[in-house]
mmCIF file of C-alpha atoms in Angstrom:
data_model
loop_
_atom_site.group_PDB
_atom_site.id
_atom_site.type_symbol
_atom_site.label_atom_id
_atom_site.label_comp_id
_atom_site.label_asym_id
_atom_site.label_seq_id
_atom_site.Cartn_x
_atom_site.Cartn_y
_atom_site.Cartn_z
ATOM 1 C CA UNK C 1 56.730 99.736 104.575
ATOM 2 C CA UNK C 2 58.377 96.451 103.565
ATOM 3 C CA UNK C 3 54.937 94.860 103.144
ATOM 4 C CA UNK C 4 53.882 97.731 100.890
ATOM 5 C CA UNK C 5 56.983 97.320 98.749
ATOM 6 C CA UNK C 6 56.441 93.566 98.597
ATOM 7 C CA UNK C 7 52.843 94.017 97.442
ATOM 8 C CA UNK C 8 53.804 96.624 94.853
ATOM 9 C CA UNK C 9 56.505 94.382 93.425
ATOM 10 C CA UNK C 10 54.070 91.452 93.359
ATOM 11 C CA UNK C 11 51.952 93.395 90.870
ATOM 12 C CA UNK C 12 54.701 93.358 88.242
ATOM 13 C CA UNK C 13 54.839 89.575 87.593
ATOM 14 C CA UNK C 14 51.033 89.570 87.656
ATOM 15 C CA UNK C 15 50.866 92.148 84.869
ATOM 16 C CA UNK C 16 53.602 90.312 82.983
ATOM 17 C CA UNK C 17 50.935 87.645 82.367
ATOM 18 C CA UNK C 18 48.779 90.266 80.651
ATOM 19 C CA UNK C 19 46.684 93.362 81.399
ATOM 20 C CA UNK C 20 44.495 93.190 84.528
ATOM 21 C CA UNK C 21 41.838 95.417 86.049
ATOM 22 C CA UNK C 22 41.746 96.755 89.591
ATOM 23 C CA UNK C 23 39.563 93.956 90.922
ATOM 24 C CA UNK C 24 41.822 91.265 89.462
ATOM 25 C CA UNK C 25 44.916 92.861 90.979
ATOM 26 C CA UNK C 26 43.247 93.217 94.388
ATOM 27 C CA UNK C 27 42.095 89.594 94.306
ATOM 28 C CA UNK C 28 45.518 88.247 93.371
ATOM 29 C CA UNK C 29 47.200 90.308 96.088
ATOM 30 C CA UNK C 30 44.536 89.484 98.651
ATOM 31 C CA UNK C 31 43.971 93.154 99.533
ATOM 32 C CA UNK C 32 41.114 95.668 99.406
ATOM 33 C CA UNK C 33 40.620 97.470 96.104
ATOM 34 C CA UNK C 34 41.579 100.791 97.693
ATOM 35 C CA UNK C 35 44.959 99.353 98.687
ATOM 36 C CA UNK C 36 45.495 97.894 95.207
ATOM 37 C CA UNK C 37 44.550 101.212 93.627
ATOM 38 C CA UNK C 38 47.057 103.099 95.784
ATOM 39 C CA UNK C 39 49.829 100.689 94.777
ATOM 40 C CA UNK C 40 48.904 100.883 91.108
ATOM 41 C CA UNK C 41 48.843 104.676 91.176
ATOM 42 C CA UNK C 42 52.317 104.782 92.707
ATOM 43 C CA UNK C 43 53.665 102.383 90.094
ATOM 44 C CA UNK C 44 51.909 104.404 87.381
ATOM 45 C CA UNK C 45 53.538 107.634 88.579
ATOM 46 C CA UNK C 46 56.959 106.007 88.200
ATOM 47 C CA UNK C 47 56.162 104.590 84.759
ATOM 48 C CA UNK C 48 56.254 100.982 85.954
ATOM 49 C CA UNK C 49 52.631 100.331 84.963
ATOM 50 C CA UNK C 50 50.297 101.987 82.493
ATOM 51 C CA UNK C 51 46.515 102.354 82.659
ATOM 52 C CA UNK C 52 44.875 101.597 79.337
ATOM 53 C CA UNK C 53 41.723 103.121 77.860
ATOM 54 C CA UNK C 54 39.720 100.103 79.078
ATOM 55 C CA UNK C 55 40.907 100.825 82.659
ATOM 56 C CA UNK C 56 43.097 97.737 82.759
ATOM 57 C CA UNK C 57 46.745 98.021 83.765
ATOM 58 C CA UNK C 58 49.781 96.692 81.930
ATOM 59 C CA UNK C 59 53.524 96.932 82.429
ATOM 60 C CA UNK C 60 54.896 100.384 81.662
ATOM 61 C CA UNK C 61 57.546 101.460 79.207
ATOM 62 C CA UNK C 62 59.817 102.708 81.991
ATOM 63 C CA UNK C 63 60.125 99.179 83.339
ATOM 64 C CA UNK C 64 61.265 97.860 79.972
ATOM 65 C CA UNK C 65 63.728 100.737 79.624
ATOM 66 C CA UNK C 66 65.244 99.951 83.018
ATOM 67 C CA UNK C 67 65.462 96.249 82.204
ATOM 68 C CA UNK C 68 67.206 96.978 78.916
ATOM 69 C CA UNK C 69 69.576 99.403 80.614
ATOM 70 C CA UNK C 70 70.421 96.818 83.268
ATOM 71 C CA UNK C 71 71.193 94.199 80.634
ATOM 72 C CA UNK C 72 73.333 96.630 78.660
ATOM 73 C CA UNK C 73 75.304 97.534 81.772
ATOM 74 C CA UNK C 74 76.288 93.966 82.541
ATOM 75 C CA UNK C 75 80.032 94.153 82.001
ATOM 76 C CA UNK C 76 80.416 90.546 80.917
ATOM 77 C CA UNK C 77 77.822 91.052 78.184
ATOM 78 C CA UNK C 78 79.514 94.184 76.865
ATOM 79 C CA UNK C 79 82.900 92.508 76.827
ATOM 80 C CA UNK C 80 81.641 89.223 75.407
ATOM 81 C CA UNK C 81 79.464 90.540 72.599
ATOM 82 C CA UNK C 82 82.187 91.202 69.968
ATOM 83 C CA UNK C 83 83.616 87.741 70.641
ATOM 84 C CA UNK C 84 80.172 86.151 70.280
ATOM 85 C CA UNK C 85 79.671 87.943 66.973
ATOM 86 C CA UNK C 86 83.063 86.711 65.771
ATOM 87 C CA UNK C 87 82.194 83.151 66.821
ATOM 88 C CA UNK C 88 78.891 83.399 64.960
ATOM 89 C CA UNK C 89 80.626 84.694 61.843
ATOM 90 C CA UNK C 90 82.997 81.734 61.887
ATOM 91 C CA UNK C 91 80.465 78.967 62.502
ATOM 92 C CA UNK C 92 77.174 80.469 61.331
ATOM 93 C CA UNK C 93 75.124 79.023 64.197
ATOM 94 C CA UNK C 94 73.192 80.644 67.054
ATOM 95 C CA UNK C 95 75.417 81.849 69.884
ATOM 96 C CA UNK C 96 74.179 82.463 73.428
ATOM 97 C CA UNK C 97 75.602 84.055 76.568
ATOM 98 C CA UNK C 98 74.062 83.183 79.937
ATOM 99 C CA UNK C 99 74.508 83.952 83.639
ATOM 100 C CA UNK C 100 73.212 82.451 86.891
ATOM 101 C CA UNK C 101 71.122 84.847 88.978
ATOM 102 C CA UNK C 102 68.552 84.315 91.740
ATOM 103 C CA UNK C 103 68.397 80.551 91.196
ATOM 104 C CA UNK C 104 67.800 80.940 87.457
ATOM 105 C CA UNK C 105 70.022 80.729 84.416
ATOM 106 C CA UNK C 106 69.204 83.578 82.040
ATOM 107 C CA UNK C 107 70.223 84.412 78.499
ATOM 108 C CA UNK C 108 71.755 87.886 78.454
ATOM 109 C CA UNK C 109 72.914 87.941 74.834
ATOM 110 C CA UNK C 110 72.187 86.141 71.592
ATOM 111 C CA UNK C 111 73.575 86.269 68.065
ATOM 112 C CA UNK C 112 71.212 84.739 65.537
ATOM 113 C CA UNK C 113 72.119 81.972 63.118
ATOM 114 C CA UNK C 114 72.721 82.838 59.501
ATOM 115 C CA UNK C 115 70.484 79.923 58.549
ATOM 116 C CA UNK C 116 66.716 80.296 57.974
ATOM 117 C CA UNK C 117 65.903 77.832 60.782
ATOM 118 C CA UNK C 118 65.935 79.908 63.975
ATOM 119 C CA UNK C 119 65.879 79.007 67.670
ATOM 120 C CA UNK C 120 63.065 80.202 69.903
ATOM 121 C CA UNK C 121 65.116 81.814 72.656
ATOM 122 C CA UNK C 122 65.106 85.357 73.968
ATOM 123 C CA UNK C 123 67.412 87.613 75.943
ATOM 124 C CA UNK C 124 66.197 87.733 79.538
ATOM 125 C CA UNK C 125 64.398 84.402 79.279
ATOM 126 C CA UNK C 126 65.318 81.609 81.747
ATOM 127 C CA UNK C 127 66.774 78.469 80.189
ATOM 128 C CA UNK C 128 65.734 74.886 80.877
ATOM 129 C CA UNK C 129 68.033 74.587 83.862
ATOM 130 C CA UNK C 130 68.273 70.774 84.065
ATOM 131 C CA UNK C 131 69.298 70.218 80.441
ATOM 132 C CA UNK C 132 70.842 73.352 78.895
ATOM 133 C CA UNK C 133 74.594 73.299 78.332
ATOM 134 C CA UNK C 134 75.049 76.826 79.704
ATOM 135 C CA UNK C 135 73.122 75.885 82.854
ATOM 136 C CA UNK C 136 75.306 72.842 83.443
ATOM 137 C CA UNK C 137 78.432 74.981 83.144
ATOM 138 C CA UNK C 138 77.183 77.604 85.600
ATOM 139 C CA UNK C 139 75.803 75.160 88.173
ATOM 140 C CA UNK C 140 78.799 72.834 87.962
ATOM 141 C CA UNK C 141 80.932 75.660 89.360
ATOM 142 C CA UNK C 142 78.834 76.012 92.519
ATOM 143 C CA UNK C 143 80.292 74.653 95.786
ATOM 144 C CA UNK C 144 79.341 71.001 96.233
ATOM 145 C CA UNK C 145 76.852 71.532 99.097
ATOM 146 C CA UNK C 146 75.073 74.288 97.186
ATOM 147 C CA UNK C 147 75.114 72.209 94.027
ATOM 148 C CA UNK C 148 73.545 69.239 95.819
ATOM 149 C CA UNK C 149 70.893 71.329 97.560
ATOM 150 C CA UNK C 150 69.900 72.966 94.285
ATOM 151 C CA UNK C 151 69.791 69.667 92.389
ATOM 152 C CA UNK C 152 67.526 68.093 94.994
ATOM 153 C CA UNK C 153 65.188 71.089 94.919
ATOM 154 C CA UNK C 154 64.731 71.152 91.144
ATOM 155 C CA UNK C 155 62.034 69.384 89.194
ATOM 156 C CA UNK C 156 63.095 67.340 86.174
ATOM 157 C CA UNK C 157 60.661 67.785 83.273
ATOM 158 C CA UNK C 158 60.870 65.113 80.591
ATOM 159 C CA UNK C 159 61.171 67.498 77.679
ATOM 160 C CA UNK C 160 62.476 64.639 75.529
ATOM 161 C CA UNK C 161 63.638 61.039 76.144
ATOM 162 C CA UNK C 162 67.143 62.480 76.578
ATOM 163 C CA UNK C 163 66.254 64.948 79.332
ATOM 164 C CA UNK C 164 68.042 64.631 82.676
ATOM 165 C CA UNK C 165 65.735 62.328 84.675
ATOM 166 C CA UNK C 166 66.542 63.075 88.319
ATOM 167 C CA UNK C 167 68.850 64.764 90.830
ATOM 168 C CA UNK C 168 71.329 61.880 90.966
ATOM 169 C CA UNK C 169 71.824 61.928 87.196
ATOM 170 C CA UNK C 170 72.082 65.715 87.204
ATOM 171 C CA UNK C 171 74.740 65.761 89.905
ATOM 172 C CA UNK C 172 76.714 63.104 88.045
ATOM 173 C CA UNK C 173 76.571 65.173 84.872
ATOM 174 C CA UNK C 174 77.581 68.366 86.701
ATOM 175 C CA UNK C 175 80.593 66.550 88.143
ATOM 176 C CA UNK C 176 81.617 65.505 84.627
ATOM 177 C CA UNK C 177 81.158 69.047 83.319
ATOM 178 C CA UNK C 178 83.189 70.438 86.210
ATOM 179 C CA UNK C 179 86.047 68.025 85.434
ATOM 180 C CA UNK C 180 86.138 68.400 81.659
ATOM 181 C CA UNK C 181 85.421 72.145 81.454
ATOM 182 C CA UNK C 182 82.723 72.034 78.770
ATOM 183 C CA UNK C 183 79.137 70.882 78.370
ATOM 184 C CA UNK C 184 76.655 69.650 75.787
ATOM 185 C CA UNK C 185 72.919 69.371 75.328
ATOM 186 C CA UNK C 186 72.125 66.865 72.615
ATOM 187 C CA UNK C 187 68.366 66.933 72.339
ATOM 188 C CA UNK C 188 67.710 67.280 76.053
ATOM 189 C CA UNK C 189 65.322 70.204 75.700
ATOM 190 C CA UNK C 190 64.257 69.920 72.071
ATOM 191 C CA UNK C 191 65.000 66.718 70.209
ATOM 192 C CA UNK C 192 65.991 68.620 67.089
ATOM 193 C CA UNK C 193 68.398 71.055 68.799
ATOM 194 C CA UNK C 194 71.990 70.345 69.845
ATOM 195 C CA UNK C 195 74.336 72.614 71.779
ATOM 196 C CA UNK C 196 77.936 72.820 73.008
ATOM 197 C CA UNK C 197 79.190 75.346 75.539
ATOM 198 C CA UNK C 198 82.164 76.570 77.543
ATOM 199 C CA UNK C 199 82.587 78.604 80.751
ATOM 200 C CA UNK C 200 83.722 82.212 81.075
ATOM 201 C CA UNK C 201 85.810 82.792 84.202
ATOM 202 C CA UNK C 202 86.797 85.766 86.268
ATOM 203 C CA UNK C 203 90.200 86.551 87.728
ATOM 204 C CA UNK C 204 89.548 84.163 90.642
ATOM 205 C CA UNK C 205 88.806 81.257 88.313
ATOM 206 C CA UNK C 206 85.101 81.165 89.151
ATOM 207 C CA UNK C 207 82.587 80.859 86.339
ATOM 208 C CA UNK C 208 80.797 84.193 85.787
ATOM 209 C CA UNK C 209 78.991 83.300 82.560
ATOM 210 C CA UNK C 210 78.770 80.644 79.881
ATOM 211 C CA UNK C 211 78.652 80.818 76.103
ATOM 212 C CA UNK C 212 77.345 78.231 73.695
ATOM 213 C CA UNK C 213 76.723 77.391 70.059
ATOM 214 C CA UNK C 214 73.398 75.791 69.174
ATOM 215 C CA UNK C 215 72.004 74.404 65.937
ATOM 216 C CA UNK C 216 69.149 72.211 64.715
ATOM 217 C CA UNK C 217 70.139 68.783 63.490
ATOM 218 C CA UNK C 218 68.653 69.532 60.083
ATOM 219 C CA UNK C 219 71.494 72.033 59.660
ATOM 220 C CA UNK C 220 74.373 70.243 61.356
ATOM 221 C CA UNK C 221 74.818 66.864 63.057
ATOM 222 C CA UNK C 222 75.793 66.516 66.708
ATOM 223 C CA UNK C 223 79.220 65.238 65.619
ATOM 224 C CA UNK C 224 79.775 68.258 63.398
ATOM 225 C CA UNK C 225 78.629 70.626 66.129
ATOM 226 C CA UNK C 226 80.930 68.998 68.669
ATOM 227 C CA UNK C 227 83.858 69.544 66.299
ATOM 228 C CA UNK C 228 83.363 73.274 66.985
ATOM 229 C CA UNK C 229 84.087 72.813 70.693
ATOM 230 C CA UNK C 230 87.749 73.949 70.467
ATOM 231 C CA UNK C 231 86.558 77.175 68.798
ATOM 232 C CA UNK C 232 83.872 77.698 71.466
ATOM 233 C CA UNK C 233 86.406 77.129 74.245
ATOM 234 C CA UNK C 234 88.905 79.543 72.701
ATOM 235 C CA UNK C 235 86.167 82.161 72.481
ATOM 236 C CA UNK C 236 85.292 81.640 76.151
ATOM 237 C CA UNK C 237 88.950 81.906 77.115
ATOM 238 C CA UNK C 238 89.360 85.162 75.171
ATOM 239 C CA UNK C 239 86.319 86.642 76.904
ATOM 240 C CA UNK C 240 87.658 85.425 80.258
ATOM 241 C CA UNK C 241 91.007 87.107 79.708
ATOM 242 C CA UNK C 242 89.407 90.405 78.733
ATOM 243 C CA UNK C 243 86.817 90.264 81.524
ATOM 244 C CA UNK C 244 89.420 89.577 84.192
ATOM 245 C CA UNK C 245 91.890 92.131 82.859
ATOM 246 C CA UNK C 246 94.516 89.508 82.141
ATOM 247 C CA UNK C 247 94.984 85.776 82.204
ATOM 248 C CA UNK C 248 92.312 84.320 84.520
ATOM 249 C CA UNK C 249 93.108 81.690 87.122
ATOM 250 C CA UNK C 250 92.320 78.354 85.536
ATOM 251 C CA UNK C 251 89.953 75.897 87.132
ATOM 252 C CA UNK C 252 91.565 72.757 88.586
ATOM 253 C CA UNK C 253 92.142 70.198 85.865
ATOM 254 C CA UNK C 254 90.985 66.682 86.597
ATOM 255 C CA UNK C 255 93.185 63.761 85.524
ATOM 256 C CA UNK C 256 90.147 62.536 83.582
ATOM 257 C CA UNK C 257 89.615 65.804 81.718
ATOM 258 C CA UNK C 258 89.573 65.454 77.973
ATOM 259 C CA UNK C 259 91.691 67.476 75.644
ATOM 260 C CA UNK C 260 89.274 69.391 73.388
ATOM 261 C CA UNK C 261 91.267 68.318 70.352
ATOM 262 C CA UNK C 262 90.630 64.677 71.321
ATOM 263 C CA UNK C 263 86.917 64.950 72.048
ATOM 264 C CA UNK C 264 84.792 62.113 70.760
ATOM 265 C CA UNK C 265 81.268 63.111 69.923
ATOM 266 C CA UNK C 266 78.652 62.103 72.478
ATOM 267 C CA UNK C 267 75.875 61.314 70.071
ATOM 268 C CA UNK C 268 72.229 61.494 71.106
ATOM 269 C CA UNK C 269 72.026 57.724 70.755
ATOM 270 C CA UNK C 270 74.950 57.208 73.123
ATOM 271 C CA UNK C 271 73.453 59.723 75.577
ATOM 272 C CA UNK C 272 70.132 57.874 75.514
ATOM 273 C CA UNK C 273 71.893 54.574 76.248
ATOM 274 C CA UNK C 274 73.730 56.068 79.232
ATOM 275 C CA UNK C 275 70.545 57.660 80.614
ATOM 276 C CA UNK C 276 68.630 54.408 80.415
ATOM 277 C CA UNK C 277 71.408 52.308 81.957
#
């Protein structure tokens, strides 16, 4: 039975790539066409897949409805959303909310910028885990052994010259993020996009989500974006208090932690110098 379930579930990511016919599904699963047909029929009966006029199968509407319902029922998203909207109204830039699940960091909410230049990011889409500010915040909170194991397992794509180059550099950056309680991405994923973020904590002080403000450098400089960090942190703290039902337990403060009111902008040029050193 478990093998049957595994095969049926394997069909879903296959169809996420686009419609496929019976033979294609059977080939990808490595099973006889009769077995693939039985699995497809079961998924079709439950609305998870749909058979088109051309006899190819695609993902069904029921699957999308369930996914949307699951996202809407995430408590942290429901609680955070009004705060994210308020943050967006104050700064005008794109605001994201993300969580760490199944070894991926996923956007679970987004409030669009008021400016005509928009970011290509979607709710439910994984972020670039080695460079995104929200990813750094979520992974920095992991226990050290888990953090190290994950960092050594990841690949480190060179999205831009300022991307995190390797596990050692990533672990060093996560340690800094853990100490200071905030994170940035200045052109690490897209050279033209900068981002600052802060963690959202539960009653036990653990990070349950992360929120961020992102903007292209044609709209705002990295220095100007970093000046919004106190506002981003206050928003995260307000969400944390509401999510935890009171004042959350604060994370340990490092003697080297910076006061957000005294933050000096880490410009892309400075970041590039540090990465190359």
